[in-house]
mmCIF file of C-alpha atoms in Angstrom:
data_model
loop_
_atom_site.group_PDB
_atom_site.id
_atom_site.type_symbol
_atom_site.label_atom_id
_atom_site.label_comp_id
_atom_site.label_asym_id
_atom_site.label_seq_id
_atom_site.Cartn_x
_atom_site.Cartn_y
_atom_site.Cartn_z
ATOM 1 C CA UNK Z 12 -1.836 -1.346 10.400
ATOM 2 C CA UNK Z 13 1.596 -2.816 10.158
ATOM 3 C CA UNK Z 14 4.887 -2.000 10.264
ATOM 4 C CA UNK Z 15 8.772 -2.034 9.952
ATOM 5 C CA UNK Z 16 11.412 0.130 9.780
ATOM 6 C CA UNK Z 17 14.398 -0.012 6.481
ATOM 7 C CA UNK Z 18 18.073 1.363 6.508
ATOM 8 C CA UNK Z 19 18.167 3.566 3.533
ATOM 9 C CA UNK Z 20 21.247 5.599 1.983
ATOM 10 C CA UNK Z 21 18.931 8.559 3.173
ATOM 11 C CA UNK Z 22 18.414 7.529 6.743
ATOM 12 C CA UNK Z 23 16.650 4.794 8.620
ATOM 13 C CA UNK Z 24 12.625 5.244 7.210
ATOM 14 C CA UNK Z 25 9.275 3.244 9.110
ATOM 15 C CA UNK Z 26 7.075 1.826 6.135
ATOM 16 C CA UNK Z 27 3.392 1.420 7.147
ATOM 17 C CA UNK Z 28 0.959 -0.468 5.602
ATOM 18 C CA UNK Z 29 -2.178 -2.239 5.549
ATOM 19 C CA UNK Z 30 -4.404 -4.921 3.757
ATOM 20 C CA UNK Z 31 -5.117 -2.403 0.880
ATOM 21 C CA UNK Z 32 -1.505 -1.242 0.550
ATOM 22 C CA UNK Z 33 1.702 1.046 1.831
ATOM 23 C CA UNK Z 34 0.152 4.169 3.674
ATOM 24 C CA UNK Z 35 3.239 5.680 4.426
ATOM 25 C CA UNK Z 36 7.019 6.334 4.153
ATOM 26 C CA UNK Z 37 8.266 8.240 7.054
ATOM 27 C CA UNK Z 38 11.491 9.316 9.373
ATOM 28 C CA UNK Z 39 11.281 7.964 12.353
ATOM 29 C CA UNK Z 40 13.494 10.934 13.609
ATOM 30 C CA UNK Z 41 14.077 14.756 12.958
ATOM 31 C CA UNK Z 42 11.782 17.274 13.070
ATOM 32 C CA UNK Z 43 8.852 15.526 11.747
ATOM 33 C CA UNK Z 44 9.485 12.216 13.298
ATOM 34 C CA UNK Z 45 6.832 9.980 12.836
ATOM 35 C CA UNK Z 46 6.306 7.497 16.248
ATOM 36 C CA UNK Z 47 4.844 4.189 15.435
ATOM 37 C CA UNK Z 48 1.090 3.643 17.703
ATOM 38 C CA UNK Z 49 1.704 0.762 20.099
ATOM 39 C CA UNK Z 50 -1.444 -0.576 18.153
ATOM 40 C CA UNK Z 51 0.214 -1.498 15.064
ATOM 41 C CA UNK Z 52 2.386 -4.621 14.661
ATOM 42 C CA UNK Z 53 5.367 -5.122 13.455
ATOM 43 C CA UNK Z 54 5.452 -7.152 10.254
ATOM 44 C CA UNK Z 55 8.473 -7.134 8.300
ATOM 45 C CA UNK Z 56 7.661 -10.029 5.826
ATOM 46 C CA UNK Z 57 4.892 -7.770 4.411
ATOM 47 C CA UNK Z 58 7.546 -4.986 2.895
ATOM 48 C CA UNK Z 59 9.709 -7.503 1.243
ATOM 49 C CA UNK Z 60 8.447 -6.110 -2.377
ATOM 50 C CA UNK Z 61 8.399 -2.558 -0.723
ATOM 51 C CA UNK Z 62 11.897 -2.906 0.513
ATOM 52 C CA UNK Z 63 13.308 -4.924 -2.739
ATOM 53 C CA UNK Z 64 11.665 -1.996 -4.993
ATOM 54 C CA UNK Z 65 13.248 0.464 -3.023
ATOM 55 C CA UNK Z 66 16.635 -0.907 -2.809
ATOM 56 C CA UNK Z 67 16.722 -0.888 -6.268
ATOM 57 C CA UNK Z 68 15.684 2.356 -6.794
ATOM 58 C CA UNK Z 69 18.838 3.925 -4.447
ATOM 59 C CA UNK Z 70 21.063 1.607 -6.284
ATOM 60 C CA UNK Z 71 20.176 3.208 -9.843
ATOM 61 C CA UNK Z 72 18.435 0.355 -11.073
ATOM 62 C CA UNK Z 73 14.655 1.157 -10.553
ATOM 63 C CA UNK Z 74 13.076 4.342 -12.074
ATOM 64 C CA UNK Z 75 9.425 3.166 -11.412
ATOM 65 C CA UNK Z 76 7.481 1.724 -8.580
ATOM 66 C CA UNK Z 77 4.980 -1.230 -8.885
ATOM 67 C CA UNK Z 78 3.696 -1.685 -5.376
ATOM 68 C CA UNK Z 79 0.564 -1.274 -4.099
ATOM 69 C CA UNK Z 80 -0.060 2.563 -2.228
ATOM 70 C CA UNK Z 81 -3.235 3.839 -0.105
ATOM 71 C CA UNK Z 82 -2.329 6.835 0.676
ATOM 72 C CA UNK Z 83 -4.710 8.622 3.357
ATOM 73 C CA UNK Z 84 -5.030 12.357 3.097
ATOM 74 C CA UNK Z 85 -7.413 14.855 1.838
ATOM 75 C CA UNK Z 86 -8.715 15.428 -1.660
ATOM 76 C CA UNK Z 87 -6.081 18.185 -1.978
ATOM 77 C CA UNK Z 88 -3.568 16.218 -0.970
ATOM 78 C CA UNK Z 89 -4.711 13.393 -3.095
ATOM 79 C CA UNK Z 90 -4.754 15.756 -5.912
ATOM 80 C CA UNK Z 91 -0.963 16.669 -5.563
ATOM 81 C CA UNK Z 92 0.185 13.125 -4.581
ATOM 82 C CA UNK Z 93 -1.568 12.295 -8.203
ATOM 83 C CA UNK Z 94 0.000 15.057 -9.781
ATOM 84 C CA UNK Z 95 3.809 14.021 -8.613
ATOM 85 C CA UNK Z 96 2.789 10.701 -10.523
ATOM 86 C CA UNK Z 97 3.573 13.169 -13.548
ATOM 87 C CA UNK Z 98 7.061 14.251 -12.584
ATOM 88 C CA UNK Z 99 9.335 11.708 -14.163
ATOM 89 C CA UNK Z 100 12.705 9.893 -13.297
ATOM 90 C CA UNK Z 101 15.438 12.321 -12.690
ATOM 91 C CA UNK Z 102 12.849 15.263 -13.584
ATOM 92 C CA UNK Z 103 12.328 18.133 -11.239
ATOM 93 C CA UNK Z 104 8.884 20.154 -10.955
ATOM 94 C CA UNK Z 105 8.152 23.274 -8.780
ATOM 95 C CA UNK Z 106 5.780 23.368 -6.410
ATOM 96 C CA UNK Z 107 4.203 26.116 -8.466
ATOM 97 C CA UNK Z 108 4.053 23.776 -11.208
ATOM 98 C CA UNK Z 109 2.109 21.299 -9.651
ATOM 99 C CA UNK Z 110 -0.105 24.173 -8.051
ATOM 100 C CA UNK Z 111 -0.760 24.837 -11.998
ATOM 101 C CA UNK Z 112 -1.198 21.375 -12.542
ATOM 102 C CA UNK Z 113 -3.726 20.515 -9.986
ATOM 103 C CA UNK Z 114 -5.817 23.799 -11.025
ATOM 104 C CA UNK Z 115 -4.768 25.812 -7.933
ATOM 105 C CA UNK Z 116 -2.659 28.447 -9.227
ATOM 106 C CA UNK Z 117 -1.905 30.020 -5.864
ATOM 107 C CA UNK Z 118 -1.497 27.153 -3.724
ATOM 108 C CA UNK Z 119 2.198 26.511 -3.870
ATOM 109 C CA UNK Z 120 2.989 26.842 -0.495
ATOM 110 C CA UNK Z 121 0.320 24.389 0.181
ATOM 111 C CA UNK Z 122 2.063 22.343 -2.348
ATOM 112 C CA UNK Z 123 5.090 22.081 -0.618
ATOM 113 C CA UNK Z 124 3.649 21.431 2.752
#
């Protein structure tokens, strides 16, 4: 796995990837900091698309994202993370409506976890 970190307008974030794309997005402070395992390295050259796409985005000029993700998680959080896909630029959805959308009616709070 590597690593950098990237000076947002939201905060500093730590990208994470490896060779089959970005894993995560994270805070690197707060309370669900995110510490970086002394086993990954830090590789800055491989976010340059990551970091270009989302500099565009907080400047207003990207609505959609091209790069490559592998997210890790279980099939229910798969299932949301495939269901935000839906939720377009600008667009607000509930976590009840994704609940709906992913077939699990009462799993909002699970949702928004």
């Amino acid at each position: 796995m590597f690593t950098t970190t990237y000076e947002s307008p939201i905060g500093t974030l730590t990208l994470a990837a490896d060779t089959k794309g970005l894993r995560h997005i994270v805070f690197p402070s707060g309370s669900r900091a995110f510490e970086t395992p002394d086993e990954w390295e830090t590789r800055p050259r491989a976010f340059v698309q990551v970091i270009s796409q989302l500099t565009e985005y907080f400047a207003g000029t990207r609505q959609k994202f091209d790069v490559k993700l592998a997210p890790a998680g279980t099939d229910f959080q798969r299932s949301v993370w495939l269901a935000l896909l839906s939720v377009g630029y600008a667009e607000t959805c509930s976590y009840g409506q994704i609940a709906e959308n992913i077939g699990k009616p009462k799993a909002s709070r699970a949702v928004g976890a």
